[in-house]
Coordinates of C-alpha atoms in Angstrom, one line a residue:
Chain A
M1 CA -17.1 51.0 22.3
D2 CA -16.5 47.7 24.0
I3 CA -17.7 44.3 23.0
Q4 CA -20.9 44.6 25.1
D5 CA -21.9 47.9 23.4
Y6 CA -21.3 46.2 20.1
F7 CA -23.7 43.4 20.8
S8 CA -26.4 45.8 22.0
L9 CA -25.8 47.9 19.0
V10 CA -25.7 45.2 16.4
F11 CA -29.4 44.8 16.2
T12 CA -30.2 48.5 16.0
D13 CA -27.2 50.1 14.2
Y14 CA -27.6 49.7 10.5
T15 CA -23.9 49.8 9.6
L16 CA -22.9 47.3 12.3
R17 CA -25.8 45.0 11.4
T18 CA -24.8 45.1 7.7
I19 CA -21.2 44.3 8.4
T20 CA -21.9 41.6 10.9
L21 CA -24.4 39.9 8.6
G22 CA -21.9 40.1 5.7
T23 CA -19.0 38.6 7.6
A24 CA -21.2 35.9 9.1
I25 CA -22.6 34.8 5.7
L26 CA -19.1 35.0 4.2
G27 CA -17.7 32.8 6.9
A28 CA -20.5 30.3 6.5
V29 CA -20.1 29.9 2.7
T30 CA -16.3 29.8 2.7
G31 CA -16.3 27.3 5.6
M32 CA -18.8 25.1 3.7
L33 CA -16.8 25.1 0.4
G34 CA -13.5 25.1 2.3
S35 CA -14.4 21.6 3.6
F36 CA -14.3 20.4 0.0
A37 CA -11.0 22.1 -0.7
V38 CA -9.4 20.6 2.4
L39 CA -10.6 17.1 1.7
R40 CA -9.4 17.3 -1.9
K41 CA -6.0 18.3 -0.6
Q42 CA -6.3 21.5 -2.5
S43 CA -5.8 23.7 0.5
L44 CA -3.5 26.1 -1.4
L45 CA -5.9 26.5 -4.3
G46 CA -7.8 29.1 -2.3
D47 CA -4.6 31.1 -1.8
A48 CA -3.8 30.9 -5.5
I49 CA -7.3 31.9 -6.5
S50 CA -7.5 35.0 -4.2
H51 CA -4.1 36.2 -5.4
A52 CA -5.1 35.6 -9.0
A53 CA -8.1 37.8 -8.5
L54 CA -6.1 40.9 -7.9
P55 CA -5.3 41.9 -11.5
G56 CA -8.9 41.4 -12.3
I57 CA -9.9 44.1 -9.8
A58 CA -7.3 46.5 -11.2
I59 CA -8.2 45.9 -14.8
S60 CA -11.9 46.4 -14.3
F61 CA -11.1 49.6 -12.5
L62 CA -9.0 50.7 -15.4
I63 CA -11.7 49.9 -17.9
T64 CA -14.7 51.3 -16.0
G65 CA -13.0 53.9 -13.9
A66 CA -15.6 53.2 -11.2
K67 CA -15.1 51.7 -7.8
D68 CA -18.5 50.0 -7.6
S69 CA -17.7 46.8 -5.7
N70 CA -19.8 44.5 -7.9
T71 CA -18.0 45.6 -11.1
L72 CA -14.6 45.2 -9.5
L73 CA -15.5 41.7 -8.1
L74 CA -16.7 40.7 -11.5
G75 CA -13.2 41.4 -12.8
A76 CA -11.8 39.5 -9.8
L77 CA -14.1 36.5 -10.7
V78 CA -12.9 36.5 -14.3
S79 CA -9.2 36.6 -13.4
G80 CA -9.7 34.2 -10.5
L81 CA -11.3 31.7 -12.9
I82 CA -8.6 32.2 -15.5
G83 CA -5.9 31.6 -12.8
T84 CA -7.7 28.4 -11.6
F85 CA -8.0 26.9 -15.1
W86 CA -4.4 27.8 -15.9
I87 CA -3.4 25.9 -12.8
R88 CA -5.4 22.9 -14.0
G89 CA -4.0 23.2 -17.5
I90 CA -0.4 23.3 -16.2
V91 CA -0.9 20.2 -14.1
T92 CA -2.5 18.2 -16.8
K93 CA -0.3 19.4 -19.7
T94 CA 3.1 19.4 -18.1
H95 CA 5.1 17.3 -15.7
L96 CA 4.8 20.0 -13.0
K97 CA 3.2 19.1 -9.8
S98 CA 0.2 21.0 -8.5
D99 CA 2.0 22.8 -5.8
T100 CA 4.5 24.2 -8.3
A101 CA 1.6 25.2 -10.6
L102 CA -0.2 26.9 -7.7
G103 CA 2.9 28.8 -6.6
L104 CA 3.6 29.9 -10.1
I105 CA 0.2 31.2 -10.9
L106 CA -0.2 32.8 -7.4
S107 CA 3.0 34.9 -7.7
L108 CA 2.6 35.7 -11.4
F109 CA -1.0 37.0 -11.0
F110 CA -0.3 38.7 -7.7
G111 CA 2.8 40.4 -9.1
F112 CA 0.9 41.6 -12.2
G113 CA -1.9 42.8 -9.9
M114 CA 0.5 44.8 -7.7
L115 CA 2.1 46.3 -10.8
L116 CA -1.3 47.5 -12.0
L117 CA -2.2 48.9 -8.6
T118 CA 1.0 51.0 -8.5
F119 CA 0.3 52.1 -12.0
I120 CA -3.2 53.2 -11.1
Q121 CA -2.0 55.0 -8.0
K122 CA 0.3 57.2 -10.2
Q123 CA -2.6 58.3 -12.4
P124 CA -3.9 61.8 -12.0
N125 CA -7.3 60.6 -11.0
A126 CA -8.7 61.3 -7.5
N127 CA -10.9 58.2 -7.7
Q128 CA -8.2 55.6 -7.4
A129 CA -7.7 55.8 -3.6
G130 CA -8.9 52.8 -1.7
L131 CA -8.3 50.1 -4.3
D132 CA -5.6 48.7 -2.0
K133 CA -8.3 47.8 0.5
Y134 CA -8.7 44.7 -1.5
L135 CA -5.2 43.6 -0.2
F136 CA -6.3 43.2 3.4
G137 CA -10.0 43.8 3.2
Q138 CA -12.1 46.4 4.9
A139 CA -15.4 45.1 6.2
A140 CA -16.5 48.7 7.0
T141 CA -17.1 49.3 3.3
L142 CA -19.7 46.6 3.1
V143 CA -23.2 48.0 2.1
E144 CA -26.5 46.3 2.0
S145 CA -26.3 45.3 -1.6
D146 CA -23.0 43.5 -1.0
V147 CA -24.7 41.5 1.8
W148 CA -27.6 40.7 -0.5
M149 CA -25.1 39.5 -3.1
M150 CA -23.4 37.2 -0.6
A151 CA -26.7 35.9 0.6
I152 CA -27.9 35.0 -2.9
V153 CA -24.6 33.3 -3.8
T154 CA -24.7 31.4 -0.5
G155 CA -28.2 30.3 -1.2
I156 CA -27.4 29.1 -4.7
C157 CA -24.3 27.3 -3.4
L158 CA -26.3 25.6 -0.7
F159 CA -28.9 24.5 -3.2
V160 CA -26.3 23.1 -5.6
L161 CA -24.5 21.4 -2.7
L162 CA -27.7 19.6 -1.6
L163 CA -28.6 18.7 -5.1
F164 CA -25.3 17.2 -6.0
W165 CA -24.3 16.0 -2.6
K166 CA -23.8 12.4 -3.6
E167 CA -21.8 13.4 -6.7
F168 CA -19.6 15.7 -4.7
K169 CA -18.9 13.1 -2.1
I170 CA -17.9 10.4 -4.5
L171 CA -15.7 12.8 -6.5
L172 CA -13.9 13.8 -3.3
F173 CA -13.4 10.2 -2.1
D174 CA -12.7 8.3 -5.3
K175 CA -12.6 10.1 -8.5
D176 CA -11.6 7.2 -10.8
Y177 CA -14.4 5.1 -9.4
A178 CA -16.9 7.8 -9.9
K179 CA -15.8 7.9 -13.5
T180 CA -16.4 4.2 -14.0
L181 CA -19.9 4.6 -12.6
G182 CA -20.7 7.0 -15.5
F183 CA -20.4 10.3 -13.7
N184 CA -18.9 13.2 -15.6
T185 CA -16.2 13.9 -13.1
K186 CA -14.9 16.9 -15.0
A187 CA -18.2 18.6 -14.8
I188 CA -18.6 18.0 -11.1
D189 CA -15.0 19.2 -10.6
I190 CA -15.6 22.4 -12.6
L191 CA -18.8 23.0 -10.7
I192 CA -17.2 22.7 -7.3
T193 CA -14.1 24.7 -8.2
S194 CA -16.2 27.5 -9.7
F195 CA -18.1 27.8 -6.4
I196 CA -14.9 28.0 -4.5
V197 CA -13.7 30.8 -6.8
L198 CA -17.0 32.6 -6.4
A199 CA -16.9 32.4 -2.6
I200 CA -13.3 33.6 -2.5
V201 CA -14.1 36.6 -4.8
L202 CA -17.0 37.5 -2.5
G203 CA -14.7 37.7 0.4
L204 CA -12.0 39.8 -1.1
Q205 CA -13.7 43.1 -0.1
T206 CA -14.0 42.0 3.5
V207 CA -11.0 39.9 4.2
G208 CA -8.7 40.7 1.3
V209 CA -6.5 38.9 -1.2
V210 CA -3.7 38.0 1.2
L211 CA -5.7 36.4 4.0
M212 CA -8.7 35.0 2.1
S213 CA -7.4 31.4 1.9
A214 CA -7.5 31.2 5.7
M215 CA -11.2 31.7 5.6
L216 CA -11.5 28.7 3.4
L217 CA -9.2 26.4 5.4
A218 CA -9.4 27.3 9.0
P219 CA -13.1 26.5 9.6
A220 CA -12.8 23.3 7.7
A221 CA -9.6 22.2 9.4
A222 CA -11.3 22.9 12.8
A223 CA -14.5 21.1 11.8
R224 CA -12.6 18.0 10.7
Q225 CA -11.4 17.4 14.2
W226 CA -14.9 17.0 15.7
T227 CA -16.6 14.6 13.3
N228 CA -16.2 11.6 11.0
S229 CA -19.2 12.5 8.8
L230 CA -18.8 14.7 5.8
A231 CA -22.2 16.3 6.3
T232 CA -21.5 17.2 9.9
M233 CA -18.1 18.5 8.8
V234 CA -19.5 20.8 6.2
F235 CA -22.2 22.0 8.6
L236 CA -19.7 22.6 11.5
A237 CA -17.3 24.4 9.1
A238 CA -20.1 26.8 8.1
I239 CA -20.9 27.4 11.8
F240 CA -17.2 28.0 12.7
G241 CA -16.8 30.3 9.7
A242 CA -19.9 32.3 10.6
F243 CA -18.8 32.7 14.2
S244 CA -15.4 33.8 13.1
G245 CA -17.0 36.4 11.0
V246 CA -19.2 37.7 13.8
F247 CA -16.6 37.6 16.6
G248 CA -14.0 39.1 14.3
T249 CA -16.2 42.0 13.4
A250 CA -17.2 42.5 17.0
I251 CA -13.6 42.7 18.2
S252 CA -12.5 44.8 15.3
A253 CA -15.3 47.3 15.7
S254 CA -14.9 47.5 19.5
Q255 CA -11.1 47.9 19.5
N256 CA -10.4 51.2 17.6
N257 CA -11.4 49.7 14.3
L258 CA -8.7 47.1 14.0
S259 CA -8.5 45.8 10.4
T260 CA -11.4 43.3 10.1
G261 CA -9.8 40.7 7.8
P262 CA -6.9 39.9 10.1
V263 CA -9.0 39.8 13.2
I264 CA -11.5 37.4 11.6
V265 CA -8.7 35.2 10.5
L266 CA -7.2 35.2 14.0
V267 CA -10.6 34.3 15.5
A268 CA -10.8 31.4 13.0
A269 CA -7.3 30.3 14.0
V270 CA -8.5 30.2 17.7
F271 CA -11.2 27.8 16.6
V272 CA -8.5 25.7 14.9
L273 CA -6.3 25.7 18.0
I274 CA -9.1 24.8 20.3
S275 CA -10.2 22.0 18.0
F276 CA -6.7 20.6 17.7
I277 CA -6.3 20.4 21.4
F278 CA -9.8 19.6 22.7
S279 CA -11.6 17.4 20.2
P280 CA -12.5 14.1 21.8
S281 CA -11.4 11.7 19.2
R282 CA -8.6 13.5 17.3
G283 CA -7.5 16.2 19.8
L284 CA -4.1 16.2 21.3
L285 CA -5.3 16.4 24.9
F286 CA -7.6 13.4 24.9
K287 CA -5.2 11.4 22.8
Q288 CA -2.6 11.8 25.5
I289 CA -5.1 11.0 28.2
R290 CA -6.1 7.9 26.4
F291 CA -2.5 6.9 25.9
I292 CA -1.8 7.2 29.6
K293 CA -4.9 5.4 30.6
N294 CA -4.2 2.5 28.3
R295 CA -0.7 2.2 29.7
R296 CA -2.1 2.0 33.2
D297 CA -4.7 -0.6 32.3
L298 CA -2.0 -2.7 30.7
E299 CA 0.2 -2.5 33.8
L300 CA -2.8 -3.5 35.9
H301 CA -3.5 -6.5 33.6
K302 CA 0.1 -7.5 33.5
T303 CA 0.2 -7.6 37.3
L304 CA -3.0 -9.5 37.5
A305 CA -1.8 -12.0 35.0
F306 CA 1.4 -12.5 37.0
M307 CA -0.6 -13.1 40.2
Y308 CA -2.8 -15.5 38.3
N309 CA 0.2 -17.6 37.2
I310 CA 1.2 -17.9 40.9
A311 CA -2.3 -18.6 42.2
E312 CA -2.8 -21.2 39.5
T313 CA -0.1 -23.5 41.0
H314 CA -2.3 -23.9 44.1
D315 CA -5.5 -25.8 44.5
D316 CA -7.0 -23.0 46.4
I317 CA -6.9 -19.9 44.3
S318 CA -7.3 -17.7 47.3
H319 CA -4.2 -19.1 48.9
P320 CA -2.2 -16.2 50.5
H321 CA 1.2 -15.2 49.1
E322 CA 3.9 -12.9 50.3
I323 CA 3.7 -9.4 48.7
K324 CA 7.5 -9.7 48.5
I325 CA 7.4 -12.1 45.6
L326 CA 5.7 -9.5 43.5
N327 CA 8.9 -7.4 43.7
S328 CA 10.5 -9.8 41.3
F329 CA 7.9 -8.8 38.7
Q330 CA 9.1 -5.8 36.7
G331 CA 5.9 -4.0 36.2
Y332 CA 4.8 -4.2 39.9
T333 CA 4.1 -1.0 41.8
K334 CA 2.3 -0.4 45.1
G335 CA -0.2 1.8 43.1
T336 CA -1.3 -1.1 40.9
L337 CA -1.7 -3.4 43.9
K338 CA -3.9 -0.8 45.5
K339 CA -6.0 -0.5 42.4
L340 CA -6.4 -4.3 42.2
V341 CA -7.7 -4.2 45.8
E342 CA -10.1 -1.4 44.9
K343 CA -11.5 -3.5 42.1
D344 CA -11.9 -6.4 44.5
Y345 CA -9.6 -8.6 42.5
V346 CA -7.2 -9.0 45.4
T347 CA -7.5 -9.0 49.2
L348 CA -4.6 -8.0 51.4
K349 CA -3.9 -9.5 54.8
G350 CA -0.8 -8.3 56.6
S351 CA 2.1 -8.9 54.3
T352 CA 0.2 -11.4 52.1
W353 CA -2.1 -11.1 49.2
S354 CA -4.6 -13.5 47.7
L355 CA -6.7 -13.5 44.6
T356 CA -10.5 -13.3 44.9
D357 CA -12.8 -15.4 42.8
E358 CA -13.6 -12.3 40.7
G359 CA -9.9 -11.5 40.3
F360 CA -9.3 -15.1 39.2
K361 CA -12.2 -15.0 36.7
S362 CA -11.1 -11.7 35.2
A363 CA -7.5 -12.9 34.9
L364 CA -8.7 -16.1 33.2
N365 CA -10.7 -14.0 30.7
L366 CA -7.6 -11.9 30.1
Y367 CA -5.6 -15.0 29.5
N368 CA -8.1 -16.5 27.1
Q369 CA -8.4 -13.3 25.2
L370 CA -4.6 -13.2 24.7
T371 CA -4.3 -16.7 23.6
R372 CA -7.2 -16.2 21.2
N373 CA -5.5 -13.2 19.6
D374 CA -2.3 -15.3 19.2
E375 CA -4.0 -17.8 17.0
Chain B
M1 CA -17.3 -21.2 -18.8
S2 CA -19.3 -20.5 -22.0
N3 CA -18.1 -19.6 -25.4
K4 CA -19.3 -16.0 -25.1
I5 CA -16.6 -13.3 -25.1
A6 CA -17.2 -11.0 -22.2
V7 CA -14.4 -8.5 -22.9
K8 CA -12.8 -7.9 -26.3
I9 CA -9.8 -5.6 -26.6
D10 CA -8.5 -4.6 -30.1
D11 CA -5.2 -3.0 -30.9
L12 CA -5.1 -1.1 -27.6
T13 CA -2.2 1.3 -27.3
V14 CA -1.8 3.6 -24.3
A15 CA 1.0 6.0 -23.5
Y16 CA 1.8 8.4 -20.6
N17 CA 3.7 11.3 -22.3
Y18 CA 5.9 9.7 -25.0
K19 CA 6.5 6.2 -23.7
P20 CA 4.0 3.5 -24.6
V21 CA 2.7 1.7 -21.5
L22 CA 0.6 -0.7 -23.5
W23 CA 1.5 -1.6 -27.1
D24 CA -1.0 -3.0 -29.5
I25 CA -2.9 -5.3 -27.1
D26 CA -5.4 -7.8 -28.5
L27 CA -7.2 -9.7 -25.9
E28 CA -10.4 -11.7 -25.6
I29 CA -11.6 -12.6 -22.2
P30 CA -14.2 -15.4 -22.2
E31 CA -17.3 -15.2 -20.0
G32 CA -17.1 -16.9 -16.7
V33 CA -13.4 -17.1 -16.1
L34 CA -11.4 -16.1 -13.1
M35 CA -8.4 -14.5 -14.7
A36 CA -5.1 -13.2 -13.4
I37 CA -3.2 -10.5 -15.2
V38 CA 0.4 -11.0 -14.3
G39 CA 3.6 -9.1 -15.2
P40 CA 6.4 -7.1 -13.7
N41 CA 6.1 -3.6 -12.3
G42 CA 5.4 -1.1 -15.0
A43 CA 4.1 -3.8 -17.3
G44 CA 0.8 -1.9 -17.7
K45 CA -1.5 -4.1 -15.7
S46 CA -3.4 -1.4 -14.0
T47 CA -3.3 0.7 -17.1
L48 CA -5.0 -2.1 -19.0
I49 CA -7.9 -2.2 -16.6
K50 CA -8.1 1.6 -16.4
S51 CA -8.2 1.8 -20.2
V52 CA -11.0 -0.8 -20.4
L53 CA -13.0 1.2 -17.8
G54 CA -12.5 4.5 -19.6
I55 CA -10.5 6.1 -16.8
L56 CA -7.6 6.5 -19.2
K57 CA -7.9 7.5 -22.8
P58 CA -6.0 5.2 -25.1
I59 CA -4.0 6.5 -28.1
A60 CA -5.5 3.8 -30.3
G61 CA -7.6 0.7 -30.2
S62 CA -11.0 -0.2 -28.9
V63 CA -12.7 -2.1 -26.1
S64 CA -16.0 -3.8 -26.2
I65 CA -18.0 -5.4 -23.4
Y66 CA -20.3 -8.1 -24.7
G67 CA -20.0 -6.6 -28.2
K68 CA -20.9 -3.0 -27.3
S69 CA -18.9 0.0 -26.1
Y70 CA -18.2 0.4 -22.4
D71 CA -20.4 3.5 -22.2
K72 CA -23.4 1.4 -23.1
Q73 CA -22.5 -1.5 -20.9
R74 CA -21.5 0.3 -17.7
S75 CA -24.1 -1.4 -15.6
L76 CA -22.5 -4.8 -16.4
V77 CA -19.1 -3.8 -15.0
A78 CA -17.8 -3.3 -11.5
Y79 CA -14.4 -2.0 -10.4
V80 CA -12.2 -2.5 -7.4
P81 CA -9.4 0.1 -7.5
Q82 CA -6.1 -0.2 -5.7
K83 CA -6.6 0.3 -2.0
G84 CA -3.9 3.0 -1.9
S85 CA -5.6 5.1 -4.5
V86 CA -7.9 6.9 -2.0
D87 CA -7.5 8.8 1.2
W88 CA -8.8 6.5 4.0
D89 CA -8.9 9.4 6.4
F90 CA -11.9 10.7 4.5
P91 CA -14.8 11.5 6.9
T92 CA -17.1 8.6 6.1
T93 CA -18.2 5.2 7.3
A94 CA -17.8 1.7 5.9
L95 CA -21.5 1.5 5.0
D96 CA -21.3 4.8 3.3
V97 CA -18.4 3.7 1.1
V98 CA -20.2 0.5 0.1
T99 CA -23.4 2.5 -0.7
M100 CA -21.3 4.3 -3.3
G101 CA -21.6 1.2 -5.3
T102 CA -25.3 2.0 -5.9
Y103 CA -24.6 5.5 -7.2
G104 CA -24.1 4.3 -10.7
S105 CA -27.5 2.7 -11.0
L106 CA -29.1 5.7 -9.2
G107 CA -27.7 8.2 -11.7
W108 CA -27.5 11.9 -11.2
I109 CA -29.1 13.7 -8.2
K110 CA -31.2 10.8 -6.9
R111 CA -30.3 9.9 -3.3
P112 CA -29.8 6.3 -2.0
R113 CA -32.8 5.0 -0.2
Q114 CA -33.8 2.0 1.8
K115 CA -33.4 -0.3 -1.2
Q116 CA -29.8 0.8 -1.8
K117 CA -29.0 0.7 1.9
K118 CA -30.3 -2.8 2.1
A119 CA -28.1 -3.9 -0.8
A120 CA -25.1 -2.3 0.8
L121 CA -25.7 -4.1 4.1
E122 CA -26.0 -7.4 2.3
A123 CA -22.7 -6.8 0.5
L124 CA -21.1 -6.0 3.9
E125 CA -22.5 -9.2 5.2
K126 CA -21.0 -11.2 2.3
V127 CA -17.5 -9.9 3.0
G128 CA -17.9 -10.4 6.8
M129 CA -17.8 -6.7 7.6
L130 CA -21.4 -6.1 8.9
P131 CA -20.2 -5.5 12.5
F132 CA -18.0 -2.7 11.2
K133 CA -20.7 -0.9 9.2
S134 CA -20.6 2.3 11.2
R135 CA -16.9 2.3 11.7
Q136 CA -15.0 5.3 10.4
I137 CA -12.9 4.0 7.5
S138 CA -9.6 5.1 8.8
Q139 CA -10.2 2.9 11.8
L140 CA -10.3 -0.3 9.7
S141 CA -7.3 -2.5 9.1
G142 CA -5.8 -2.8 5.6
G143 CA -7.5 -6.1 5.0
Q144 CA -10.9 -4.7 6.2
Q145 CA -10.5 -1.7 3.9
Q146 CA -9.9 -4.1 1.0
R147 CA -13.1 -6.0 1.9
I148 CA -15.0 -2.7 2.0
F149 CA -13.8 -2.0 -1.6
L150 CA -14.8 -5.5 -2.6
A151 CA -18.3 -5.1 -1.0
R152 CA -18.7 -1.8 -2.9
A153 CA -18.1 -3.6 -6.2
L154 CA -20.5 -6.5 -5.1
V155 CA -23.2 -4.0 -4.6
Q156 CA -23.0 -3.0 -8.3
D157 CA -24.3 -6.6 -9.0
A158 CA -22.3 -6.6 -12.2
S159 CA -21.4 -9.4 -14.7
I160 CA -17.8 -8.5 -15.0
Y161 CA -15.5 -7.5 -12.2
F162 CA -12.2 -5.7 -12.6
M163 CA -9.9 -5.8 -9.5
D164 CA -6.6 -4.0 -9.1
E165 CA -4.4 -6.0 -6.7
P166 CA -7.1 -6.9 -4.2
F167 CA -4.6 -9.1 -2.3
Q168 CA -2.1 -6.3 -1.7
G169 CA -1.2 -5.8 1.9
V170 CA -3.9 -8.1 3.3
D171 CA -3.3 -10.9 5.8
A172 CA -3.8 -14.6 5.0
T173 CA -7.3 -14.8 6.5
T174 CA -8.5 -11.9 4.3
E175 CA -6.8 -13.3 1.3
I176 CA -8.7 -16.6 1.7
A177 CA -12.0 -14.7 2.4
I178 CA -11.5 -12.7 -0.8
I179 CA -10.5 -15.5 -3.1
N180 CA -13.5 -17.5 -1.8
I181 CA -15.8 -14.7 -2.8
L182 CA -14.2 -14.4 -6.2
K183 CA -14.6 -18.2 -6.8
E184 CA -18.2 -17.8 -5.8
L185 CA -18.7 -15.1 -8.4
R186 CA -17.2 -17.3 -11.0
K187 CA -19.5 -20.1 -10.0
S188 CA -22.5 -17.9 -10.5
G189 CA -21.3 -17.2 -14.1
K190 CA -19.6 -13.9 -13.5
T191 CA -16.3 -12.9 -15.2
V192 CA -13.6 -11.8 -12.8
I193 CA -10.3 -10.1 -13.9
V194 CA -7.7 -9.6 -11.3
V195 CA -4.3 -7.8 -11.4
H196 CA -2.2 -10.2 -9.4
H197 CA 1.4 -10.2 -8.1
D198 CA 1.9 -13.4 -6.3
L199 CA 2.9 -15.9 -9.0
Q200 CA 2.9 -18.8 -6.5
T201 CA -0.9 -18.7 -6.0
V202 CA -1.9 -18.3 -9.7
P203 CA -2.5 -22.0 -10.3
E204 CA -4.4 -22.4 -7.1
Y205 CA -6.7 -19.3 -7.4
F206 CA -7.2 -18.8 -11.1
D207 CA -8.3 -20.8 -14.1
W208 CA -7.3 -18.2 -16.7
V209 CA -4.2 -16.1 -17.0
T210 CA -2.8 -13.2 -19.1
F211 CA 0.9 -12.5 -19.2
L212 CA 1.5 -8.8 -19.8
N213 CA 4.6 -6.8 -20.3
V214 CA 3.7 -3.7 -22.3
K215 CA 2.8 -6.2 -25.0
K216 CA 0.6 -9.2 -24.4
I217 CA 2.8 -12.2 -24.0
A218 CA 0.1 -14.9 -23.7
T219 CA -3.4 -15.5 -22.6
G220 CA -5.3 -18.7 -22.0
P221 CA -6.1 -21.4 -19.4
V222 CA -3.7 -21.6 -16.5
K223 CA -3.2 -25.3 -17.0
D224 CA -2.0 -24.8 -20.6
I225 CA 0.0 -21.7 -20.5
F226 CA 1.3 -21.0 -17.0
N227 CA 4.8 -22.3 -17.6
D228 CA 8.4 -21.3 -17.3
D229 CA 8.6 -20.4 -20.9
N230 CA 5.9 -17.7 -20.7
L231 CA 7.1 -16.5 -17.3
T232 CA 10.6 -16.0 -18.7
K233 CA 9.2 -14.1 -21.7
T234 CA 7.2 -11.9 -19.4
Y235 CA 9.7 -11.2 -16.6
G236 CA 12.8 -11.2 -18.8
I237 CA 14.9 -13.3 -16.6
N238 CA 15.1 -17.1 -16.5
Y239 CA 12.1 -17.5 -14.2
K240 CA 11.5 -20.8 -12.6
V241 CA 8.4 -21.2 -10.6
S242 CA 7.7 -24.4 -8.9
I243 CA 4.2 -25.3 -9.6
Q244 CA 2.7 -27.7 -7.2
E245 CA 0.5 -30.1 -9.1

């Protein structure tokens, strides 16, 4: 199946449609919430949460013996939340910095989770096979009820986001100030963190423990490049996330069933790369172009100012001067002279140049601006 | 200045971990003063403000605003945090930040509307930042960012203003603009409390001063207590400041 087949099948084939919808919704909700994680400088929190969820999956399997994804994810949610609040506890109660706390909880929970997984695998029970899919995710296992679950959580998340938009924004920007205004910052904090945990847990089945944090960060990092408005950023991150999900699934389904999680993450990374290079205001490319253009403009202005200083000494500003004298000016090039002629600031006659009225006026403006700035 | 007490602090003690940052502070701030809090680094100046505003939880002691607890008097108090305490690359505009000053009176869930936006624009006008209202905040200079913070507090239309080093890292023009606004606030009967670092400007800018170094050293009118004796007690070395009369 190639990509074209995929897109013609996606509307008719039940399985493909389910998987595509699931990854799209997942991408949207993680992108949305990821914006908050990124702006709070808690990028690694997602990584810690997803790893912390692993023992929960194993334990709920051990207790129930069933592989029903909702039961397992409930376990993941509980252990993810425990991990998150332990991190908060460590940061507030000890001298440890948050990166240390994150790393500690991440490796501790993940290690414990792996231990339980190997223990489960050694058990004489045919049912255990496939639990390791939560490590790297397997979108093919998504069924309609999973997608419904994702849609409901996304809906609730969107509703809460719109309802508490103002509170979230002020918490993200200036927590102490929000506190002085009478907002219960702890409650807002817990609310937003809980939703991040929820979104991550939802994605474990599709993208897996190891790569889940990329779903949270990549769309948000890409979106930040294109806008200076929080609302637009959240919206764009949702779009980028959704498209990563769809394209990732399409590629994975059409190329010999490549593992979906890694492909989705790679697609998201492509969004990031494109955004870093091509965004108009923050992208590397346009930054470089602006830099070069500014330098050229400055060269031009410098040359014009130099000519102005010479022309000023004569009563007639259009008095012709030898081009040769410009050579004594360091920034002079033939290119800049040509540009000045193109702009009608200067006219050339044989081996002499003279300023036009317009050139004189523009130089005078330049001069006034500079002296004003010096004040 | 009236005889009313705007802020009253009793036996306030605050500690980070084991070391006390503020020790047994008693302080009365009269209504209508423009007061500087001065002291060396680590003297607890910011901590004092943050404890009054409920950002930090003291170990002991109490604070009252016009005789009642801060929780009940929130609407009377505005706060200008240190400029460095937030991420200025946050995706938002100058106007949006100033509008945050109205969030307290709006309460939960309610969105700012025309009325709030108008108030924010007026505050921007007051600090001379109206032309920059749509500017992304990272594209403002340090002095402009400080003015934005000041405007955000002005929007709160409070009676008491707490400011944490509003003159830090701003140029002379901004400093003058800010102090003029503070003096205007005092003129309209407001109480302004400023954590301040530049001792030279204390007599020129302020009429009230508190010397702080973990303990309260002295508090009162600048003309009575801003002297070498108190400066030496506060800064620990033989401090001589030439005060121009």
